[in-house]
Amino acid sequence: MNIKHSILLLVLCASFTLSAQKRIPKVEDLLQKMTLEEKIGQLNLLTPGGGVATGEVVSKNVETKIKAGQVGGLFGVAGPDKVRVAQELAVKESRLGIPLLIGSDVIHGYKTTYPIPLGLSASWDLALMEQAAQMAAREATADGINWNFSPMVDVARDPRWGRIAEGAGEDPYLGSRIAEAMVKGYQGNDLTASHTKLACVKHFALYGAAEAGRDYHSVDMSKVKMFNQYLPPYKAAVDAGVASVMSSFNDVDGVPATGNKWLLTDLLRDRWGFGGFVVSDYTSLNEMIPHGLGDLQAVSALSLKAGLDMDMVGEGFLTTLKKSLEEGKVTEEEITNACRRVLEAKYISGLFDDPYRYLDSKRPSKDILTNENRALARKLAAHSFVLLKNENNILPIQKNKKIALIGPLADSRNNMLGTWAPTGDLNLAVTILEGFKNVASNATISYAKGANISDDEEFAKHVNVFGPRIEIDERSPEVMLEEAIALAKNSDVVVAVVGEATEMTGEAASRTDISIPESQKILIRNLVATGKPVALVLMSGRPLTIPDEFELPVAILQVWHPGVEAGNAIADVVFGDYNPSGKLTATWPRNVGQIPIYYSVKYTGRPAPESGEFQKFRSNYLDAPNSPLLPFGYGLSYTTFEYSDLKLSKETIGQGESISATVTVTNTGNYDGEEVVQLYLRDVVRSITPPKRELKGFQKVSLKKGEHKEVTITLSADDLKFYNGQLNFVAEPGEFQVFVGTNSDAEMTKSFTLK
Ligand code: BGC
């Protein structure tokens, strides 16, 4: 590629999302040459199998279709040699030689799997998350992939929903910052570079609000809630230049997202200025039939007209659009527009310039699973852990102790990577037992399983669809328990690794009971009864209900599903080489009856007493407090931090002005550590009911023991704004209250007035 060409390409990439109207000559030339069938072919995304098939359909006759120009992209194919075969079919054997997009679900690392996204979000470390996405992009592109079905930015406030594991939790502000970081990490500044790829923000929209936390269930919400609480992370991804958007399975205002014109055109393109292409989710176009929107031809026409450009796997576009055109149900212009958007994505990836740009067979061994990448995965995991409790400072454990390492997840390689890690290799995962031996070689470590993850065979069958995750032991629960108790009694300290198997969360993995399974609860109670100090290492892909375990005199370290370096990272934290700094990004309820639960609730007209005491005719429960077990933003450290001297830069500001809050944070404990300083804002009076408080800024700071720092967080004019009843983004004059502290219950406060 010559310099002039590269500059043109760079300019086009940079302005990609804003350039809905801008035409790329190469693409326009191609469109002139294309037949109707070839244009429709570009709208077809297939998978020959080999990846995870999340629906019942797998594409057939893929090779023939590629040669016939009936395929715009593939997913589930990886490796430079395999991708080359597919790419050559398209480039050399189809009439116009249009290269393919090669997609993949690289959700939390490609081969170097890092923590599930909910875990990663708990690091609150945007730079680290961007680095994680960069690593994933480098590895995936080394294997021939040029398009990633990530980031997943669905706000989720219902931990029954298994896919809460795949996103950044409950908060639109934090979710937006993370969405930007991930898009930047995947796409970089130059999409034609060999280590960057197109990102795809999903699932547009509101997928995380499925009723009753049941996957694929209906969604229904007001526009003000959508705009203020659920849409911001998708918009942030669009503003960050994301190249593609995936429509969600659910309906929005009664119309499935995949065929929803308000969503895909009025909002996404016209209001937000998105200029990239929209792909459906796996057969979500066809699924509009059982949704009740008509037959395949009808739903395909509806989707095209709504603004869908690419049909994943279902072939509704491929098989019906021509007929719909002949019958006047769609226009050729609509087909051409969709095709143009797919071709433009190929163009900005540099695929027209060199269709084989990601197919260097020397790259996988150089770029994938390198020591450097594994070290980053280990660091990401350690930074994602959240210390929930640390009774008697049980953690960290000295490296010379006699340790009983117990629990069904302590030596369970199959459960380390977490949900949606189809590109990872679970055989490469480091177990906790291995990690402990690596990090504390002077400790005496003995292991017992102690319990099954669950004793329920029927439940295990539902979980084990991708292979054994819950392995029910041949020994009876009593025999396993006895062995564990004996081991515990004969040790200085017990570390119990308990919680969820990987596939107990994720897609189509909703639960109505989100407690630790009974088999493991029995184990925990018995270990504590030995009187030995017990540290629980809790694994899960969602907030759990743990009111009983939380009452026990134990330490609890929440580790999510940590990825390929699981055992090493857990050992780093358990033995104090890294002081935990993670903070919850989704509220932990006391029981499922409190769900949906999130910190940014409203007061209502009959607020519950601040004391938490029950009061008749107030908005509270007869049988439980309103407060969660653990609030959003919560997380402890081996050290302690104190906040003092909150100051605001001004008492009054005008429209369009910013304001800063400064606070002093002191490390008052015995370890160096990191703290996530959080700022919440309450708009006291406004035209639509305000949430009690909303996160509007945060900063992760590192403090040596005894050290103090002044931390300043600046609120921009936009941070004061919200979408009003007319969906205008405005800041209304009046009082604003700022809260700064260590979690969403922060009490230190100051007020200012917006004129
Ligand atoms: C999931 C998507 C995923 C797609 C392709 C679907 O079932 O909802 O998140 O990208 O499959 O694998």
XYZ file of N, CA, C and O and ligand atoms in Angstrom, residues 52 54 75 105 149 163 166 202-203 246 249 281-282 312 420 507, ligand 1:
76
model
N -18.520 -22.659 19.212
C -19.677 -23.015 20.021
C -20.911 -22.670 19.213
O -21.074 -21.537 18.792
N -24.525 -21.834 19.398
C -25.456 -21.500 20.468
C -26.903 -21.660 20.026
O -27.810 -21.351 20.759
N -17.747 -17.264 10.862
C -17.142 -17.340 12.191
C -17.057 -18.800 12.592
O -17.693 -19.664 11.996
N -16.021 -15.085 18.763
C -16.397 -14.607 20.095
C -15.165 -14.630 20.983
O -14.896 -15.622 21.653
N -16.783 -10.410 18.251
C -18.129 -10.206 18.788
C -18.030 -9.773 20.251
O -18.472 -10.465 21.169
N -25.937 -14.352 31.983
C -25.014 -13.582 31.152
C -24.529 -12.316 31.841
O -23.761 -11.559 31.238
N -20.886 -11.865 31.510
C -20.214 -11.411 30.289
C -20.069 -9.902 30.185
O -19.484 -9.400 29.225
N -22.365 -5.452 21.699
C -23.575 -6.262 21.767
C -24.104 -6.252 23.195
O -23.386 -5.837 24.109
N -25.333 -6.661 23.405
C -26.341 -7.042 22.431
C -27.348 -5.915 22.424
O -27.989 -5.684 23.464
N -24.213 -5.649 17.285
C -25.013 -6.870 17.176
C -26.371 -6.636 17.825
O -26.448 -6.161 18.957
N -31.476 -10.579 21.152
C -32.566 -11.548 20.959
C -33.927 -11.000 21.405
O -34.959 -11.436 20.929
N -27.977 -11.342 16.039
C -27.409 -12.395 16.858
C -27.741 -13.737 16.173
O -28.431 -13.781 15.157
N -27.245 -14.815 16.754
C -27.342 -16.148 16.165
C -28.806 -16.516 15.865
O -29.581 -16.735 16.788
N -26.992 -13.420 10.877
C -26.105 -14.459 11.395
C -26.770 -15.836 11.327
O -27.763 -16.077 12.006
N -18.186 -18.679 28.139
C -17.846 -18.033 26.874
C -16.330 -17.878 26.684
O -15.834 -16.774 26.468
N -24.504 -17.964 28.899
C -25.706 -17.962 28.068
C -26.597 -19.140 28.432
O -26.122 -20.261 28.639
C -24.698 -15.040 21.504
C -23.744 -13.985 21.014
C -22.644 -14.592 20.199
C -23.245 -15.409 19.080
C -22.217 -16.018 18.136
C -25.130 -15.987 20.415
O -25.836 -17.041 20.947
O -25.833 -14.421 22.069
O -23.238 -13.282 22.113
O -21.815 -13.584 19.702
O -24.032 -16.444 19.648
O -21.513 -17.030 18.690
